[in-house]
PDB file of C-alpha atoms and ligand atoms in Angstrom:
ATOM      1  CA  UNK A   1      86.724 116.937 116.045  1.00 75.00           C
ATOM      2  CA  UNK A   2      89.210 119.039 114.173  1.00 91.00           C
ATOM      3  CA  UNK A   3      91.015 119.129 110.985  1.00 96.00           C
ATOM      4  CA  UNK A   4      94.046 117.122 109.569  1.00 95.00           C
ATOM      5  CA  UNK A   5      96.094 118.981 107.346  1.00 96.00           C
ATOM      6  CA  UNK A   6      98.170 116.917 104.761  1.00 96.00           C
ATOM      7  CA  UNK A   7     101.330 118.999 104.311  1.00 95.00           C
ATOM      8  CA  UNK A   8     102.714 116.927 101.630  1.00 96.00           C
ATOM      9  CA  UNK A   9      99.439 118.490  99.462  1.00 96.00           C
ATOM     10  CA  UNK A  10      99.599 121.942 100.816  1.00 97.00           C
ATOM     11  CA  UNK A  11     101.366 124.973  98.565  1.00 97.00           C
ATOM     12  CA  UNK A  12     101.379 127.316 101.615  1.00 97.00           C
ATOM     13  CA  UNK A  13      99.136 129.664  99.979  1.00 97.00           C
ATOM     14  CA  UNK A  14      97.876 130.740 103.166  1.00 97.00           C
ATOM     15  CA  UNK A  15      94.166 130.949 102.442  1.00 98.00           C
ATOM     16  CA  UNK A  16      93.300 128.711 105.383  1.00 98.00           C
ATOM     17  CA  UNK A  17      95.447 131.124 107.829  1.00 98.00           C
ATOM     18  CA  UNK A  18      93.190 134.016 106.630  1.00 98.00           C
ATOM     19  CA  UNK A  19      89.891 132.421 106.645  1.00 98.00           C
ATOM     20  CA  UNK A  20      89.669 130.516 110.025  1.00 98.00           C
ATOM     21  CA  UNK A  21      87.569 132.355 112.446  1.00 97.00           C
ATOM     22  CA  UNK A  22      89.303 131.135 115.323  1.00 96.00           C
ATOM     23  CA  UNK A  23      92.802 132.238 114.092  1.00 97.00           C
ATOM     24  CA  UNK A  24      93.994 128.648 114.705  1.00 97.00           C
ATOM     25  CA  UNK A  25      95.860 127.997 111.767  1.00 98.00           C
ATOM     26  CA  UNK A  26      99.628 129.214 111.562  1.00 97.00           C
ATOM     27  CA  UNK A  27     102.969 128.442 109.295  1.00 97.00           C
ATOM     28  CA  UNK A  28     105.209 126.852 111.266  1.00 95.00           C
ATOM     29  CA  UNK A  29     108.302 126.533 108.963  1.00 92.00           C
ATOM     30  CA  UNK A  30     107.268 125.019 105.940  1.00 93.00           C
ATOM     31  CA  UNK A  31     104.025 123.613 107.066  1.00 96.00           C
ATOM     32  CA  UNK A  32     100.460 124.650 108.058  1.00 97.00           C
ATOM     33  CA  UNK A  33      99.652 123.300 111.518  1.00 97.00           C
ATOM     34  CA  UNK A  34      96.386 123.846 114.113  1.00 96.00           C
ATOM     35  CA  UNK A  35      97.355 125.325 117.332  1.00 94.00           C
ATOM     36  CA  UNK A  36      94.601 124.363 119.239  1.00 93.00           C
ATOM     37  CA  UNK A  37      92.633 121.671 117.866  1.00 93.00           C
ATOM     38  CA  UNK A  38      90.064 121.291 120.632  1.00 94.00           C
ATOM     39  CA  UNK A  39      89.060 124.974 119.700  1.00 96.00           C
ATOM     40  CA  UNK A  40      88.185 124.356 116.068  1.00 96.00           C
ATOM     41  CA  UNK A  41      84.479 124.884 116.012  1.00 93.00           C
ATOM     42  CA  UNK A  42      84.600 122.426 112.691  1.00 93.00           C
ATOM     43  CA  UNK A  43      83.089 125.446 110.350  1.00 95.00           C
ATOM     44  CA  UNK A  44      84.745 123.968 107.627  1.00 96.00           C
ATOM     45  CA  UNK A  45      85.892 127.212 106.107  1.00 97.00           C
ATOM     46  CA  UNK A  46      89.406 126.094 105.693  1.00 98.00           C
ATOM     47  CA  UNK A  47      88.251 122.510 103.856  1.00 97.00           C
ATOM     48  CA  UNK A  48      86.198 124.743 101.299  1.00 96.00           C
ATOM     49  CA  UNK A  49      88.332 127.162 100.271  1.00 95.00           C
ATOM     50  CA  UNK A  50      91.579 125.156 100.216  1.00 97.00           C
ATOM     51  CA  UNK A  51      92.730 125.168  96.629  1.00 96.00           C
ATOM     52  CA  UNK A  52      94.743 121.741  97.041  1.00 96.00           C
ATOM     53  CA  UNK A  53      92.355 119.596  99.091  1.00 96.00           C
ATOM     54  CA  UNK A  54      95.133 119.491 101.706  1.00 97.00           C
ATOM     55  CA  UNK A  55      92.541 119.665 104.544  1.00 98.00           C
ATOM     56  CA  UNK A  56      89.658 117.428 105.786  1.00 96.00           C
ATOM     57  CA  UNK A  57      87.527 117.798 108.586  1.00 96.00           C
ATOM     58  CA  UNK A  58      86.855 114.682 111.173  1.00 94.00           C
ATOM     59  CA  UNK A  59      83.111 114.253 111.227  1.00 92.00           C
ATOM     60  CA  UNK A  60      81.311 113.629 114.247  1.00 87.00           C
ATOM     61  CA  UNK A  61      80.897 109.876 114.720  1.00 85.00           C
ATOM     62  CA  UNK A  62      77.423 110.017 114.543  1.00 85.00           C
ATOM     63  CA  UNK A  63      77.343 111.475 111.215  1.00 83.00           C
ATOM     64  CA  UNK A  64      79.856 109.375 108.944  1.00 78.00           C
ATOM     65  CA  UNK A  65      81.193 106.724 111.701  1.00 83.00           C
ATOM     66  CA  UNK A  66      84.472 106.899 114.354  1.00 88.00           C
ATOM     67  CA  UNK A  67      87.337 108.373 112.008  1.00 89.00           C
ATOM     68  CA  UNK A  68      84.922 109.676 108.872  1.00 94.00           C
ATOM     69  CA  UNK A  69      86.218 112.862 106.986  1.00 95.00           C
ATOM     70  CA  UNK A  70      85.137 115.256 104.719  1.00 96.00           C
ATOM     71  CA  UNK A  71      86.690 117.156 102.040  1.00 96.00           C
ATOM     72  CA  UNK A  72      85.732 119.931  99.468  1.00 97.00           C
ATOM     73  CA  UNK A  73      86.985 120.778  96.057  1.00 95.00           C
ATOM     74  CA  UNK A  74      85.414 123.082  93.241  1.00 94.00           C
ATOM     75  CA  UNK A  75      84.559 122.182  90.109  1.00 94.00           C
ATOM     76  CA  UNK A  76      83.513 124.702  87.437  1.00 94.00           C
ATOM     77  CA  UNK A  77      80.220 126.343  89.045  1.00 95.00           C
ATOM     78  CA  UNK A  78      79.908 123.210  91.782  1.00 96.00           C
ATOM     79  CA  UNK A  79      81.766 122.550  94.859  1.00 96.00           C
ATOM     80  CA  UNK A  80      81.975 119.031  95.867  1.00 97.00           C
ATOM     81  CA  UNK A  81      81.763 117.320  99.096  1.00 97.00           C
ATOM     82  CA  UNK A  82      83.596 114.206  99.581  1.00 96.00           C
ATOM     83  CA  UNK A  83      82.618 112.291 102.783  1.00 95.00           C
ATOM     84  CA  UNK A  84      84.941 109.475 103.334  1.00 94.00           C
ATOM     85  CA  UNK A  85      83.461 107.195 105.350  1.00 93.00           C
ATOM     86  CA  UNK A  86      85.613 104.589 107.836  1.00 92.00           C
ATOM     87  CA  UNK A  87      85.743 101.813 105.302  1.00 94.00           C
ATOM     88  CA  UNK A  88      87.211 104.150 102.924  1.00 94.00           C
ATOM     89  CA  UNK A  89      83.899 104.657 100.605  1.00 95.00           C
ATOM     90  CA  UNK A  90      83.157 107.933  99.533  1.00 95.00           C
ATOM     91  CA  UNK A  91      79.643 109.905  98.833  1.00 95.00           C
ATOM     92  CA  UNK A  92      80.201 112.786  97.007  1.00 96.00           C
ATOM     93  CA  UNK A  93      77.748 115.937  97.157  1.00 96.00           C
ATOM     94  CA  UNK A  94      77.404 118.562  94.264  1.00 97.00           C
ATOM     95  CA  UNK A  95      76.495 121.827  95.492  1.00 96.00           C
ATOM     96  CA  UNK A  96      75.892 124.802  92.779  1.00 96.00           C
ATOM     97  CA  UNK A  97      77.918 127.820  93.410  1.00 92.00           C
ATOM     98  CA  UNK A  98      77.674 131.190  91.928  1.00 80.00           C
TER      99      UNK A  98
HETATM  100  S1  SF4 B 101      87.376 124.020 110.783  1.00 57.00           S
HETATM  101 FE1  SF4 B 101      87.246 126.190 110.905  1.00 57.00          FE
HETATM  102  S2  SF4 B 101      87.589 126.846 112.996  1.00 57.00           S
HETATM  103 FE2  SF4 B 101      88.091 124.625 112.568  1.00 57.00          FE
HETATM  104  S3  SF4 B 101      90.478 125.197 111.583  1.00 57.00           S
HETATM  105 FE3  SF4 B 101      88.854 124.944 109.833  1.00 57.00          FE
HETATM  106  S4  SF4 B 101      88.446 127.231 109.658  1.00 57.00           S
HETATM  107 FE4  SF4 B 101      89.142 126.994 111.638  1.00 57.00          FE
HETATM  108  S1  SF4 B 102      94.494 126.678 102.018  1.00 57.00           S
HETATM  109 FE1  SF4 B 102      95.475 124.531 101.738  1.00 57.00          FE
HETATM  110  S2  SF4 B 102      97.261 124.714 100.314  1.00 57.00           S
HETATM  111 FE2  SF4 B 102      96.608 126.892 100.966  1.00 57.00          FE
HETATM  112  S3  SF4 B 102      97.932 127.301 103.063  1.00 57.00           S
HETATM  113 FE3  SF4 B 102      95.990 126.431 103.779  1.00 57.00          FE
HETATM  114  S4  SF4 B 102      96.374 124.135 103.664  1.00 57.00           S
HETATM  115 FE4  SF4 B 102      97.891 124.671 102.403  1.00 57.00          FE
END
């Protein structure tokens, strides 16, 4: 699995680049790209911290079906994880954060 970056939503803040434990994300011209998708270990740190929800993580097919993705956003004291299945249905999971 790996991540997909929607560069139309990206503001080039660089948070994901700083936070990726594998140093896999980098700026290339005016885009953020993943340099070695096969080395991504799906930790979702970049997904969690991206302030514009520009990154989504492909989930293993056993979890959400082939092509299912995961995004995250922060609202107040909650992190909202949104899992989209291949049919486009979204299930949200709200987790309180400190
Ligand atoms: S999911 Fe983790 S390892 Fe993969 S690109 Fe994002 S921060 Fe890096
Ligand atoms: S954290 Fe999100 S908005 Fe910031 S550079 Fe990465 S993809 Fe773009």
